[in-house]
Short mmCIF file of C-alpha atoms and ligand atoms in Angstrom, two decimals:
data_model
loop_
_atom_site.label_atom_id
_atom_site.label_comp_id
_atom_site.label_asym_id
_atom_site.label_seq_id
_atom_site.Cartn_x
_atom_site.Cartn_y
_atom_site.Cartn_z
CA UNK A 856 -75.95 34.01 7.07
CA UNK A 857 -74.14 31.67 4.73
CA UNK A 858 -70.60 30.85 5.68
CA UNK A 859 -68.10 31.73 3.00
CA UNK A 860 -65.24 29.34 2.38
CA UNK A 861 -62.66 29.39 -0.38
CA UNK A 862 -62.02 26.05 -2.05
CA UNK A 863 -58.46 26.29 -3.41
CA UNK A 864 -59.32 24.94 -6.85
CA UNK A 865 -60.56 26.01 -10.26
CA UNK A 866 -61.61 22.50 -11.21
CA UNK A 867 -65.25 22.81 -12.32
CA UNK A 868 -65.96 19.11 -11.67
CA UNK A 869 -64.80 19.37 -8.08
CA UNK A 870 -66.72 22.57 -7.45
CA UNK A 871 -69.90 21.00 -8.79
CA UNK A 872 -69.37 17.87 -6.67
CA UNK A 873 -68.76 19.75 -3.46
CA UNK A 874 -71.47 22.37 -3.93
CA UNK A 875 -73.98 19.57 -4.42
CA UNK A 876 -72.83 17.88 -1.22
CA UNK A 877 -72.61 21.02 0.90
CA UNK A 878 -76.31 21.48 0.20
CA UNK A 879 -76.26 25.26 -0.13
CA UNK A 880 -75.41 25.78 3.53
CA UNK A 881 -72.04 27.23 2.64
CA UNK A 882 -70.99 29.56 -0.08
CA UNK A 883 -68.09 27.71 -1.68
CA UNK A 884 -65.94 30.15 -3.61
CA UNK A 885 -63.32 29.16 -6.20
CA UNK A 886 -59.86 30.67 -6.66
CA UNK A 887 -61.04 32.49 -9.77
CA UNK A 888 -63.84 34.09 -7.77
CA UNK A 889 -61.36 35.61 -5.30
CA UNK A 890 -59.17 36.83 -8.16
CA UNK A 891 -56.38 34.30 -7.65
CA UNK A 892 -54.85 33.57 -11.05
CA UNK A 893 -51.54 32.16 -9.86
CA UNK A 894 -50.46 28.56 -9.96
CA UNK A 895 -50.49 27.41 -6.33
CA UNK A 896 -47.35 25.45 -5.41
CA UNK A 897 -47.74 21.72 -4.71
CA UNK A 898 -44.19 20.61 -3.99
CA UNK A 899 -44.57 18.16 -1.13
CA UNK A 900 -44.19 14.40 -1.36
CA UNK A 901 -47.39 13.54 0.51
CA UNK A 902 -51.07 14.32 -0.08
CA UNK A 903 -51.26 15.87 3.40
CA UNK A 904 -48.27 18.11 2.68
CA UNK A 905 -49.68 19.35 -0.61
CA UNK A 906 -53.17 20.01 0.76
CA UNK A 907 -51.69 22.03 3.64
CA UNK A 908 -49.32 23.92 1.34
CA UNK A 909 -52.20 25.01 -0.89
CA UNK A 910 -54.49 26.02 1.98
CA UNK A 911 -51.70 27.98 3.70
CA UNK A 912 -50.89 29.78 0.46
CA UNK A 913 -54.49 31.02 0.08
CA UNK A 914 -54.74 31.97 3.75
CA UNK A 915 -51.47 33.91 3.65
CA UNK A 916 -52.12 35.76 0.39
CA UNK A 917 -55.85 36.33 0.58
CA UNK A 918 -56.58 36.14 4.30
CA UNK A 919 -59.58 33.92 3.65
CA UNK A 920 -60.77 30.83 5.51
CA UNK A 921 -60.25 28.06 3.04
CA UNK A 922 -59.72 24.42 2.32
CA UNK A 923 -57.63 22.59 -0.24
CA UNK A 924 -57.58 18.98 -1.31
CA UNK A 925 -55.08 16.62 -2.79
CA UNK A 926 -55.89 13.22 -4.24
CA UNK A 927 -53.84 10.29 -5.39
CA UNK A 928 -54.57 7.01 -7.09
CA UNK A 929 -52.50 4.37 -5.30
CA UNK A 930 -51.99 1.09 -7.16
CA UNK A 931 -50.73 -1.81 -5.05
CA UNK A 932 -48.80 -3.58 -7.82
CA UNK A 933 -47.02 -0.32 -8.69
CA UNK A 934 -45.86 0.28 -5.12
CA UNK A 935 -48.46 3.02 -4.56
CA UNK A 936 -47.87 4.84 -7.86
CA UNK A 937 -48.97 7.22 -9.27
CA UNK A 938 -49.87 8.48 -5.76
CA UNK A 939 -48.97 12.08 -5.13
CA UNK A 940 -47.89 12.33 -8.79
CA UNK A 941 -51.32 11.33 -10.17
CA UNK A 942 -52.00 14.57 -12.07
CA UNK A 943 -48.62 14.58 -13.80
CA UNK A 944 -47.94 10.86 -14.09
CA UNK A 945 -47.32 10.94 -17.84
CA UNK A 946 -45.71 14.41 -17.86
CA UNK A 947 -46.39 18.03 -17.05
CA UNK A 948 -49.38 18.26 -19.39
CA UNK A 949 -52.02 17.03 -16.86
CA UNK A 950 -53.25 14.81 -19.67
CA UNK A 951 -55.75 12.24 -18.35
CA UNK A 952 -55.66 10.15 -21.51
CA UNK A 953 -51.85 9.92 -21.38
CA UNK A 954 -51.96 9.17 -17.64
CA UNK A 955 -54.43 6.31 -18.18
CA UNK A 956 -52.38 4.93 -21.09
CA UNK A 957 -49.32 4.88 -18.84
CA UNK A 958 -51.17 3.04 -16.07
CA UNK A 959 -52.70 0.51 -18.48
CA UNK A 960 -49.29 -0.13 -20.07
CA UNK A 961 -47.63 -0.68 -16.69
CA UNK A 962 -50.49 -2.95 -15.60
CA UNK A 963 -50.47 -5.10 -18.72
CA UNK A 964 -50.28 -8.76 -17.70
CA UNK A 965 -50.50 -7.83 -14.00
CA UNK A 966 -53.16 -9.84 -12.15
CA UNK A 967 -53.09 -7.91 -8.88
CA UNK A 968 -55.34 -4.98 -9.91
CA UNK A 969 -55.97 -3.58 -6.40
CA UNK A 970 -55.98 0.18 -6.14
CA UNK A 971 -57.44 2.95 -4.04
CA UNK A 972 -58.14 6.63 -4.38
CA UNK A 973 -57.23 8.67 -1.33
CA UNK A 974 -58.16 12.31 -0.72
CA UNK A 975 -56.84 14.58 1.98
CA UNK A 976 -58.54 17.91 2.70
CA UNK A 977 -56.77 20.60 4.70
CA UNK A 978 -59.00 23.25 6.26
CA UNK A 979 -57.81 26.50 7.76
CA UNK A 980 -60.53 28.07 9.87
CA UNK A 981 -60.21 30.73 12.55
CA UNK A 982 -56.44 30.30 12.51
CA UNK A 983 -56.51 26.53 13.06
CA UNK A 984 -55.55 23.73 10.70
CA UNK A 985 -57.59 20.54 10.36
CA UNK A 986 -57.11 17.47 8.15
CA UNK A 987 -59.83 15.17 6.77
CA UNK A 988 -59.35 11.99 4.76
CA UNK A 989 -61.38 9.68 2.57
CA UNK A 990 -60.58 6.59 0.55
CA UNK A 991 -62.28 4.17 -1.79
CA UNK A 992 -60.87 0.77 -2.64
CA UNK A 993 -61.29 -0.87 -5.99
CA UNK A 994 -59.43 -2.18 -8.99
CA UNK A 995 -57.81 -1.03 -12.19
CA UNK A 996 -59.75 -2.23 -15.23
CA UNK A 997 -57.98 -3.63 -18.27
CA UNK A 998 -59.49 -1.01 -20.57
CA UNK A 999 -61.45 2.22 -20.36
CA UNK A 1000 -65.19 2.11 -19.58
CA UNK A 1001 -67.60 5.05 -19.59
CA UNK A 1002 -67.44 8.75 -20.32
CA UNK A 1003 -68.55 10.51 -17.11
CA UNK A 1004 -66.26 12.05 -14.55
CA UNK A 1005 -62.63 12.93 -15.09
CA UNK A 1006 -59.06 11.81 -14.48
CA UNK A 1007 -58.69 8.06 -14.02
CA UNK A 1008 -62.46 7.42 -13.68
CA UNK A 1009 -62.76 5.23 -16.82
CA UNK A 1010 -60.20 2.70 -15.55
CA UNK A 1011 -61.25 2.51 -11.87
CA UNK A 1012 -63.99 0.19 -10.64
CA UNK A 1013 -64.92 0.65 -6.98
CA UNK A 1014 -65.23 -2.49 -4.83
CA UNK A 1015 -68.76 -3.94 -4.77
CA UNK A 1016 -69.84 -2.28 -8.03
CA UNK A 1017 -70.06 -3.53 -11.61
CA UNK A 1018 -69.41 -0.13 -13.21
CA UNK A 1019 -66.37 2.08 -13.47
CA UNK A 1020 -66.49 5.54 -11.88
CA UNK A 1021 -66.96 6.91 -15.40
CA UNK A 1022 -70.15 4.87 -15.81
CA UNK A 1023 -71.73 6.23 -12.61
CA UNK A 1024 -73.84 9.33 -12.08
CA UNK A 1025 -72.27 12.11 -10.06
CA UNK A 1026 -74.58 11.27 -7.14
CA UNK A 1027 -73.65 7.59 -7.16
CA UNK A 1028 -69.96 8.42 -7.31
CA UNK A 1029 -70.17 11.06 -4.56
CA UNK A 1030 -71.87 8.54 -2.26
CA UNK A 1031 -68.82 6.28 -2.17
CA UNK A 1032 -65.87 8.22 -3.52
CA UNK A 1033 -62.64 9.21 -1.76
CA UNK A 1034 -63.45 12.91 -2.16
CA UNK A 1035 -67.10 12.35 -1.19
CA UNK A 1036 -65.99 10.72 2.06
CA UNK A 1037 -63.37 13.35 2.82
CA UNK A 1038 -65.85 16.10 2.00
CA UNK A 1039 -68.54 14.62 4.26
CA UNK A 1040 -65.98 14.49 7.07
CA UNK A 1041 -65.27 18.18 6.43
CA UNK A 1042 -68.97 19.07 6.33
CA UNK A 1043 -69.70 17.07 9.53
CA UNK A 1044 -66.95 19.03 11.23
CA UNK A 1045 -68.28 22.37 10.00
CA UNK A 1046 -71.85 21.51 11.00
CA UNK A 1047 -70.72 20.47 14.46
CA UNK A 1048 -69.14 23.81 15.25
P1 IMP B 1008 -56.17 16.38 -7.34
O1 IMP B 1008 -55.21 16.42 -6.23
O2 IMP B 1008 -57.58 16.32 -6.87
O3 IMP B 1008 -55.94 17.45 -8.37
O4 IMP B 1008 -55.99 15.00 -8.06
C1 IMP B 1008 -54.79 14.64 -8.68
C2 IMP B 1008 -55.09 13.78 -9.86
O5 IMP B 1008 -55.73 12.57 -9.41
C3 IMP B 1008 -56.05 14.38 -10.87
O6 IMP B 1008 -55.37 15.12 -11.84
C4 IMP B 1008 -56.70 13.18 -11.48
O7 IMP B 1008 -55.88 12.66 -12.50
C5 IMP B 1008 -56.73 12.20 -10.34
N1 IMP B 1008 -58.04 12.23 -9.67
C6 IMP B 1008 -58.40 12.96 -8.58
N2 IMP B 1008 -59.68 12.73 -8.25
C7 IMP B 1008 -60.14 11.85 -9.15
C8 IMP B 1008 -61.42 11.22 -9.34
O8 IMP B 1008 -62.41 11.43 -8.63
N3 IMP B 1008 -61.49 10.37 -10.38
C9 IMP B 1008 -60.45 10.11 -11.21
N4 IMP B 1008 -59.26 10.66 -11.08
C10 IMP B 1008 -59.10 11.53 -10.06
#
Protein backbone atom coordinates (compact mmCIF):
# COMPACT_ATOMS: atom_id res chain seq x y z
CA UNK A 1 0.00 0.00 0.00
CA UNK A 2 1.20 3.48 -0.79
CA UNK A 3 2.30 5.53 2.17
CA UNK A 4 0.40 8.78 2.51
CA UNK A 5 2.32 11.86 3.55
CA UNK A 6 1.15 15.44 3.68
CA UNK A 7 3.55 17.97 2.20
CA UNK A 8 2.75 21.26 3.98
CA UNK A 9 2.64 23.34 0.81
CA UNK A 10 0.32 24.43 -1.97
CA UNK A 11 3.17 25.37 -4.27
CA UNK A 12 2.49 23.52 -7.53
CA UNK A 13 6.15 23.68 -8.62
CA UNK A 14 7.32 22.02 -5.43
CA UNK A 15 4.65 19.34 -5.57
CA UNK A 16 5.60 18.50 -9.14
CA UNK A 17 9.30 18.38 -8.25
CA UNK A 18 8.85 16.12 -5.26
CA UNK A 19 6.28 13.80 -6.83
CA UNK A 20 8.68 13.22 -9.70
CA UNK A 21 11.49 12.38 -7.29
CA UNK A 22 9.45 10.21 -4.94
CA UNK A 23 8.79 7.99 -7.95
CA UNK A 24 5.19 7.13 -7.12
CA UNK A 25 6.15 5.14 -4.04
CA UNK A 26 4.43 7.62 -1.78
CA UNK A 27 1.20 9.46 -2.13
CA UNK A 28 2.23 13.06 -1.52
CA UNK A 29 -0.79 15.11 -0.55
CA UNK A 30 -0.94 18.91 -0.56
CA UNK A 31 -2.55 21.16 2.06
CA UNK A 32 -5.44 21.87 -0.28
CA UNK A 33 -6.08 18.15 -0.62
CA UNK A 34 -6.52 17.77 3.15
CA UNK A 35 -8.80 20.82 3.25
CA UNK A 36 -6.31 23.15 4.93
CA UNK A 37 -6.99 26.67 3.68
CA UNK A 38 -5.26 28.57 6.46
CA UNK A 39 -2.01 30.44 6.23
CA UNK A 40 0.48 28.35 8.21
CA UNK A 41 2.61 30.48 10.54
CA UNK A 42 6.32 30.84 9.71
CA UNK A 43 7.59 33.13 12.45
CA UNK A 44 10.97 31.70 13.33
CA UNK A 45 14.33 33.22 12.46
CA UNK A 46 15.89 30.03 11.10
CA UNK A 47 14.98 27.66 8.27
CA UNK A 48 14.94 24.77 10.75
CA UNK A 49 12.57 26.64 13.06
CA UNK A 50 10.14 27.49 10.28
CA UNK A 51 10.11 23.99 8.79
CA UNK A 52 9.38 22.50 12.23
CA UNK A 53 6.72 25.10 12.99
CA UNK A 54 4.86 24.27 9.77
CA UNK A 55 5.09 20.50 10.21
CA UNK A 56 3.95 20.70 13.85
CA UNK A 57 1.00 22.88 12.85
CA UNK A 58 -0.25 20.29 10.33
CA UNK A 59 0.34 17.40 12.73
CA UNK A 60 -1.52 19.15 15.56
CA UNK A 61 -4.51 20.32 13.50
CA UNK A 62 -4.91 17.46 11.07
CA UNK A 63 -3.26 14.55 12.86
CA UNK A 64 -1.44 13.57 9.68
CA UNK A 65 2.14 12.42 9.17
CA UNK A 66 3.70 15.23 7.25
CA UNK A 67 6.75 17.15 6.20
CA UNK A 68 7.40 20.81 5.61
CA UNK A 69 10.29 22.62 4.01
CA UNK A 70 11.84 26.02 4.26
CA UNK A 71 14.39 27.42 1.84
CA UNK A 72 16.60 30.46 1.82
CA UNK A 73 18.95 32.04 -0.67
CA UNK A 74 22.07 33.06 1.27
CA UNK A 75 24.33 35.61 -0.41
CA UNK A 76 27.82 35.93 1.07
CA UNK A 77 28.33 39.62 0.24
CA UNK A 78 24.97 40.46 1.84
CA UNK A 79 25.82 38.72 5.11
CA UNK A 80 23.56 35.75 4.30
CA UNK A 81 20.57 37.80 3.12
CA UNK A 82 17.84 37.28 2.07
CA UNK A 83 18.09 33.97 3.98
CA UNK A 84 15.02 33.11 5.99
CA UNK A 85 13.32 36.21 4.51
CA UNK A 86 13.73 35.05 0.89
CA UNK A 87 10.01 34.89 0.05
CA UNK A 88 9.28 38.37 1.40
CA UNK A 89 12.58 40.12 0.72
CA UNK A 90 11.00 43.01 -1.19
CA UNK A 91 7.80 43.11 0.88
CA UNK A 92 4.81 41.04 1.87
CA UNK A 93 3.70 40.46 -1.73
CA UNK A 94 5.86 37.33 -2.36
CA UNK A 95 6.80 39.00 -5.63
CA UNK A 96 9.70 37.16 -7.29
CA UNK A 97 10.37 39.93 -9.78
CA UNK A 98 10.59 42.53 -7.00
CA UNK A 99 12.77 40.20 -4.90
CA UNK A 100 15.20 39.70 -7.80
CA UNK A 101 15.29 43.44 -8.52
CA UNK A 102 16.20 44.07 -4.89
CA UNK A 103 19.01 41.50 -4.96
CA UNK A 104 20.38 42.79 -8.27
CA UNK A 105 20.31 46.39 -6.99
CA UNK A 106 22.13 45.44 -3.78
CA UNK A 107 24.69 43.42 -5.76
CA UNK A 108 25.42 46.14 -8.30
CA UNK A 109 29.18 46.67 -8.49
CA UNK A 110 29.80 43.79 -6.06
CA UNK A 111 32.40 41.32 -7.33
CA UNK A 112 31.93 38.64 -4.70
CA UNK A 113 28.85 36.91 -6.20
CA UNK A 114 28.96 33.74 -4.06
CA UNK A 115 25.62 32.45 -2.90
CA UNK A 116 23.92 29.24 -1.89
CA UNK A 117 20.41 27.90 -1.63
CA UNK A 118 19.74 25.91 1.50
CA UNK A 119 16.65 23.80 2.19
CA UNK A 120 15.62 22.24 5.46
CA UNK A 121 12.87 19.62 5.57
CA UNK A 122 11.17 18.72 8.85
CA UNK A 123 9.38 15.37 8.92
CA UNK A 124 6.98 14.24 11.60
CA UNK A 125 6.40 10.51 11.39
CA UNK A 126 5.02 8.17 14.03
CA UNK A 127 5.36 10.92 16.62
CA UNK A 128 9.03 11.61 15.92
CA UNK A 129 10.66 14.66 14.37
CA UNK A 130 13.48 14.42 11.83
CA UNK A 131 15.41 17.12 9.96
CA UNK A 132 17.00 16.84 6.49
CA UNK A 133 19.13 19.43 4.72
CA UNK A 134 20.40 20.17 1.24
CA UNK A 135 22.43 22.97 -0.28
CA UNK A 136 23.74 24.06 -3.65
CA UNK A 137 26.51 26.60 -4.06
CA UNK A 138 26.69 29.01 -6.94
CA UNK A 139 26.68 32.66 -7.84
CA UNK A 140 24.34 35.56 -8.39
CA UNK A 141 24.27 36.59 -12.05
CA UNK A 142 24.32 40.24 -13.07
CA UNK A 143 21.02 39.95 -14.93
CA UNK A 144 18.16 37.51 -15.36
CA UNK A 145 18.62 34.45 -17.61
CA UNK A 146 15.93 31.93 -18.58
CA UNK A 147 12.24 31.44 -17.94
CA UNK A 148 11.91 28.03 -16.24
CA UNK A 149 11.49 27.46 -12.54
CA UNK A 150 10.43 30.06 -10.01
CA UNK A 151 11.66 32.44 -7.34
CA UNK A 152 15.28 33.49 -7.78
CA UNK A 153 16.05 30.86 -10.46
CA UNK A 154 16.81 33.38 -13.26
CA UNK A 155 19.62 35.05 -11.27
CA UNK A 156 21.26 31.94 -9.74
CA UNK A 157 23.90 29.92 -11.56
CA UNK A 158 24.95 26.71 -9.79
CA UNK A 159 28.68 26.00 -9.49
CA UNK A 160 30.07 23.96 -12.39
CA UNK A 161 27.27 24.89 -14.81
CA UNK A 162 27.00 27.47 -17.57
CA UNK A 163 23.23 27.98 -17.21
CA UNK A 164 21.07 29.60 -14.58
CA UNK A 165 18.53 27.44 -12.74
CA UNK A 166 15.88 29.05 -14.96
CA UNK A 167 17.62 27.72 -18.07
CA UNK A 168 17.66 24.12 -16.82
CA UNK A 169 15.05 21.40 -17.19
CA UNK A 170 13.28 20.33 -14.03
CA UNK A 171 15.23 17.05 -14.07
CA UNK A 172 18.59 18.78 -14.39
CA UNK A 173 17.73 21.18 -11.59
CA UNK A 174 16.40 18.43 -9.29
CA UNK A 175 19.64 16.48 -9.74
CA UNK A 176 21.72 19.19 -8.07
CA UNK A 177 19.38 21.54 -6.27
CA UNK A 178 19.13 22.31 -2.55
CA UNK A 179 15.58 20.93 -2.41
CA UNK A 180 16.52 17.94 -4.58
CA UNK A 181 19.30 17.03 -2.15
CA UNK A 182 17.15 17.56 0.94
CA UNK A 183 14.33 15.58 -0.65
CA UNK A 184 16.61 12.67 -1.56
CA UNK A 185 17.81 12.60 2.04
CA UNK A 186 14.17 12.43 3.14
CA UNK A 187 13.35 9.68 0.63
CA UNK A 188 16.46 7.65 1.60
CA UNK A 189 15.31 7.84 5.20
CA UNK A 190 11.77 6.76 4.34
CA UNK A 191 12.99 3.89 2.15
CA UNK A 192 15.30 2.68 4.89
CA UNK A 193 12.54 2.27 7.42
P1 LIG B 1 10.27 28.36 0.51
O1 LIG B 1 10.66 28.27 1.92
O2 LIG B 1 10.52 27.09 -0.23
O3 LIG B 1 8.88 28.89 0.30
O4 LIG B 1 11.24 29.37 -0.19
C1 LIG B 1 11.32 30.70 0.19
C2 LIG B 1 11.65 31.53 -1.01
O5 LIG B 1 12.94 31.15 -1.50
C3 LIG B 1 10.70 31.36 -2.18
O6 LIG B 1 9.63 32.26 -2.10
C4 LIG B 1 11.57 31.68 -3.36
O7 LIG B 1 11.64 33.07 -3.55
C5 LIG B 1 12.92 31.19 -2.92
N1 LIG B 1 13.17 29.83 -3.43
C6 LIG B 1 12.94 28.65 -2.81
N2 LIG B 1 13.29 27.61 -3.59
C7 LIG B 1 13.75 28.16 -4.73
C8 LIG B 1 14.27 27.58 -5.94
O8 LIG B 1 14.37 26.37 -6.15
N3 LIG B 1 14.64 28.48 -6.88
C9 LIG B 1 14.54 29.82 -6.72
N4 LIG B 1 14.07 30.39 -5.63
C10 LIG B 1 13.67 29.57 -4.64
